[in-house]
RNA sequence: GGGUGGUUAGCUCAGUGGUAGAGCGCCUCGUUUACACCGAGGAUGUCGGGGGUUCGAAACCCUCACCGCCCA
């Protein structure tokens, strides 16, 4: 313990303290969790940013919230582990490296698989993971000793282990299906990697067949008609019933195709007859399976027409559409056209290319039982979703899930551990196993989200039964944006429950919203409204950015962000800095015990009471993940209660040199405030606290608990009175045009408990307490403040003020009277409400009398 | 098409039955022994429209309009 305090610089410069403090924390190892500790664990695994990524404002929000929780729990005495790491981000990363190759005129095929993957690793070592350094700027208290990467050796073992386990239980299978195919990335995509957009297309009605034996089908994809295997109608459609079972001639390729009946056809859509292109549409695929319709492939992997034996071969699918329609028009087969026709079209979430449904042999996870378990864990309360309003969205998804296509035709990722024998034998090779001689491995890799789904335990060392797994699994809280609820959260639930014998990967899922621009618009490069968190950190400090983001984070809700808001948070930091300087100048201290309550002034009692209330309210809000409200509470305590009132009301006492108790109280308040604020604003609180107390660090200091003995409603009421008196007199001075610095004679005619603080009030109000002849007065309820304006009162201003007050009071009186004269109200309203209204009636009646008398006296 | 969230001060948003709030912005005054990144004072709302429930509705119910998101 040291009572020698260092000095605080006159101005707060975030950049001067942040780097050194973070280094100090790392050197001290405060963030390194101990698996052998006897403390109760608190675990968060970071949503791993893409290795290609930079810290964007969404990460800053996500990580601020996680750091808040981690730091609070650490101070509360938990063995806190916040585990950092990165995701290998299959397609995204491969695209980055391919782009670099393209600049040299090369493709990955020029290098070959092995060389290419080596190149990606090199890139990863050089420029991947910039975000890790950026996380340090933000102040993240992550345990760097446990940093993980989804392609790490151990995490890859986890992938092999779970793949084999799923396969052995029949939950992974290979099948030929219609999958989402990106003709640019040349890979399969899962359903959620497809984004639906409303595109302007065309809707054309084409006559198949001739004369009696003809039928008109409506389609948005005329170019695929060469792959048609049938025409389908609804079985009960009277228009077509007679044609079911017959055949029509398919134009362009002159092939006879059957007319089939299927419930899936909506008779009200288009002409009620649809073409069935089994190899190029998922719905058509389903119907084709039911009716034995042949699969006719007419496009290659690039989305180029191929194998139709027509003039259209070699045309891109979109060129082909135009050409086919033109040709049909020429043939007189276009019955109707609608253009533009706005409809939902799938796009690759990575490159925005229009997705092509493609018949292809891929690996799938059979999700039914896994998804059921994932849903049940939330349904039966083992896992909570915060805010719970978002739970239905989760159920909706896990309860209606299609099998998950997990193979990707990429080179960067976990290679599928399946080997094929010479006679198409299939062997899954688990960890430490070897494929038989002569077998070849499947060339594909797994969907990135396959390994991400293992993150909460693969990062802890699973499948080995490590001390970390034992200590830190299941994790406590998962904090992430609602936008990856499906991509990631649901899959971690499925795999976690499966791999960990039914133990879900986390207790609570905390979902936050997206950061938007100051007008609430989505940030995007094309809009040009993207902001860079690092610029803000440079300009305003990490604490200011963090506080702004936390303060804007209402559960599950998006937040708007403007530079002005961050400047406001910086101002708050500066305010704390200056208040601490002031406190130190005036002898605030943490030395010795807090004086007993009886010896304290009402002002001291009041601030301790407010501190106690704030402590419990703030802690409870943070524990409920109500970051915005928590920040609001602490902000107003610090700025309003502490700076605007307590420090001001104490100035006179400090100036008088007789304030030992207040010095200790103020020291306690600051000490507590810094502890409370530390999770949100770690840098400035650390700097202020260590300087002020002379102690080593806040990071592992104890979290404050509210002292209920400090709650003092009497002191709160009294200080409330003082505040009212001060505000009213200030207003009077202002209305009367008295300069703020001008001292005027004044005196308080008030009950003893208020009069006791006459000198404190006089100090603030620039009143001289001396004998004088009053020329004006201000009345606040039963309290009267007499003043000498040494001249005439500005009667016009004063009348205006009083008349305005009178109108307000009369309005309030009327409201109260109406209520009290209402029989229904008197009969049914709760007694306490009636009592309150009655009191209001008395008060407003008194106010009106007082104001009326003052107005009369002004004449 | 099916869900779902929203509509409150100029802007961004809190507020789940008892006299409408915050931050920023705006107006006036101010070099008062922390802070002009500040202080003091002030202005600003038929709480989207309509109907209902209730003694009492921004809040609960119905309905309409508009905006957004998710899924197909």
mmCIF file of C-alpha atoms in Angstrom, chain A residues 35 88 167 300 382 499 504 571 721 794 834:
data_model
loop_
_atom_site.group_PDB
_atom_site.id
_atom_site.type_symbol
_atom_site.label_atom_id
_atom_site.label_comp_id
_atom_site.label_asym_id
_atom_site.label_seq_id
_atom_site.Cartn_x
_atom_site.Cartn_y
_atom_site.Cartn_z
ATOM 1 C CA UNK A 35 -6.850 -25.054 -15.766
ATOM 2 C CA UNK A 88 -9.293 -20.674 -42.024
ATOM 3 C CA UNK A 167 -19.825 -41.661 -40.527
ATOM 4 C CA UNK A 300 -21.012 -27.790 -67.541
ATOM 5 C CA UNK A 382 -30.349 -26.256 -20.823
ATOM 6 C CA UNK A 499 -19.396 -35.045 -29.672
ATOM 7 C CA UNK A 504 -24.228 -28.482 -24.953
ATOM 8 C CA UNK A 571 -15.625 13.453 -23.422
ATOM 9 C CA UNK A 721 -34.351 19.211 -1.939
ATOM 10 C CA UNK A 794 -36.592 42.404 -13.887
ATOM 11 C CA UNK A 834 -54.683 7.497 -4.883
#
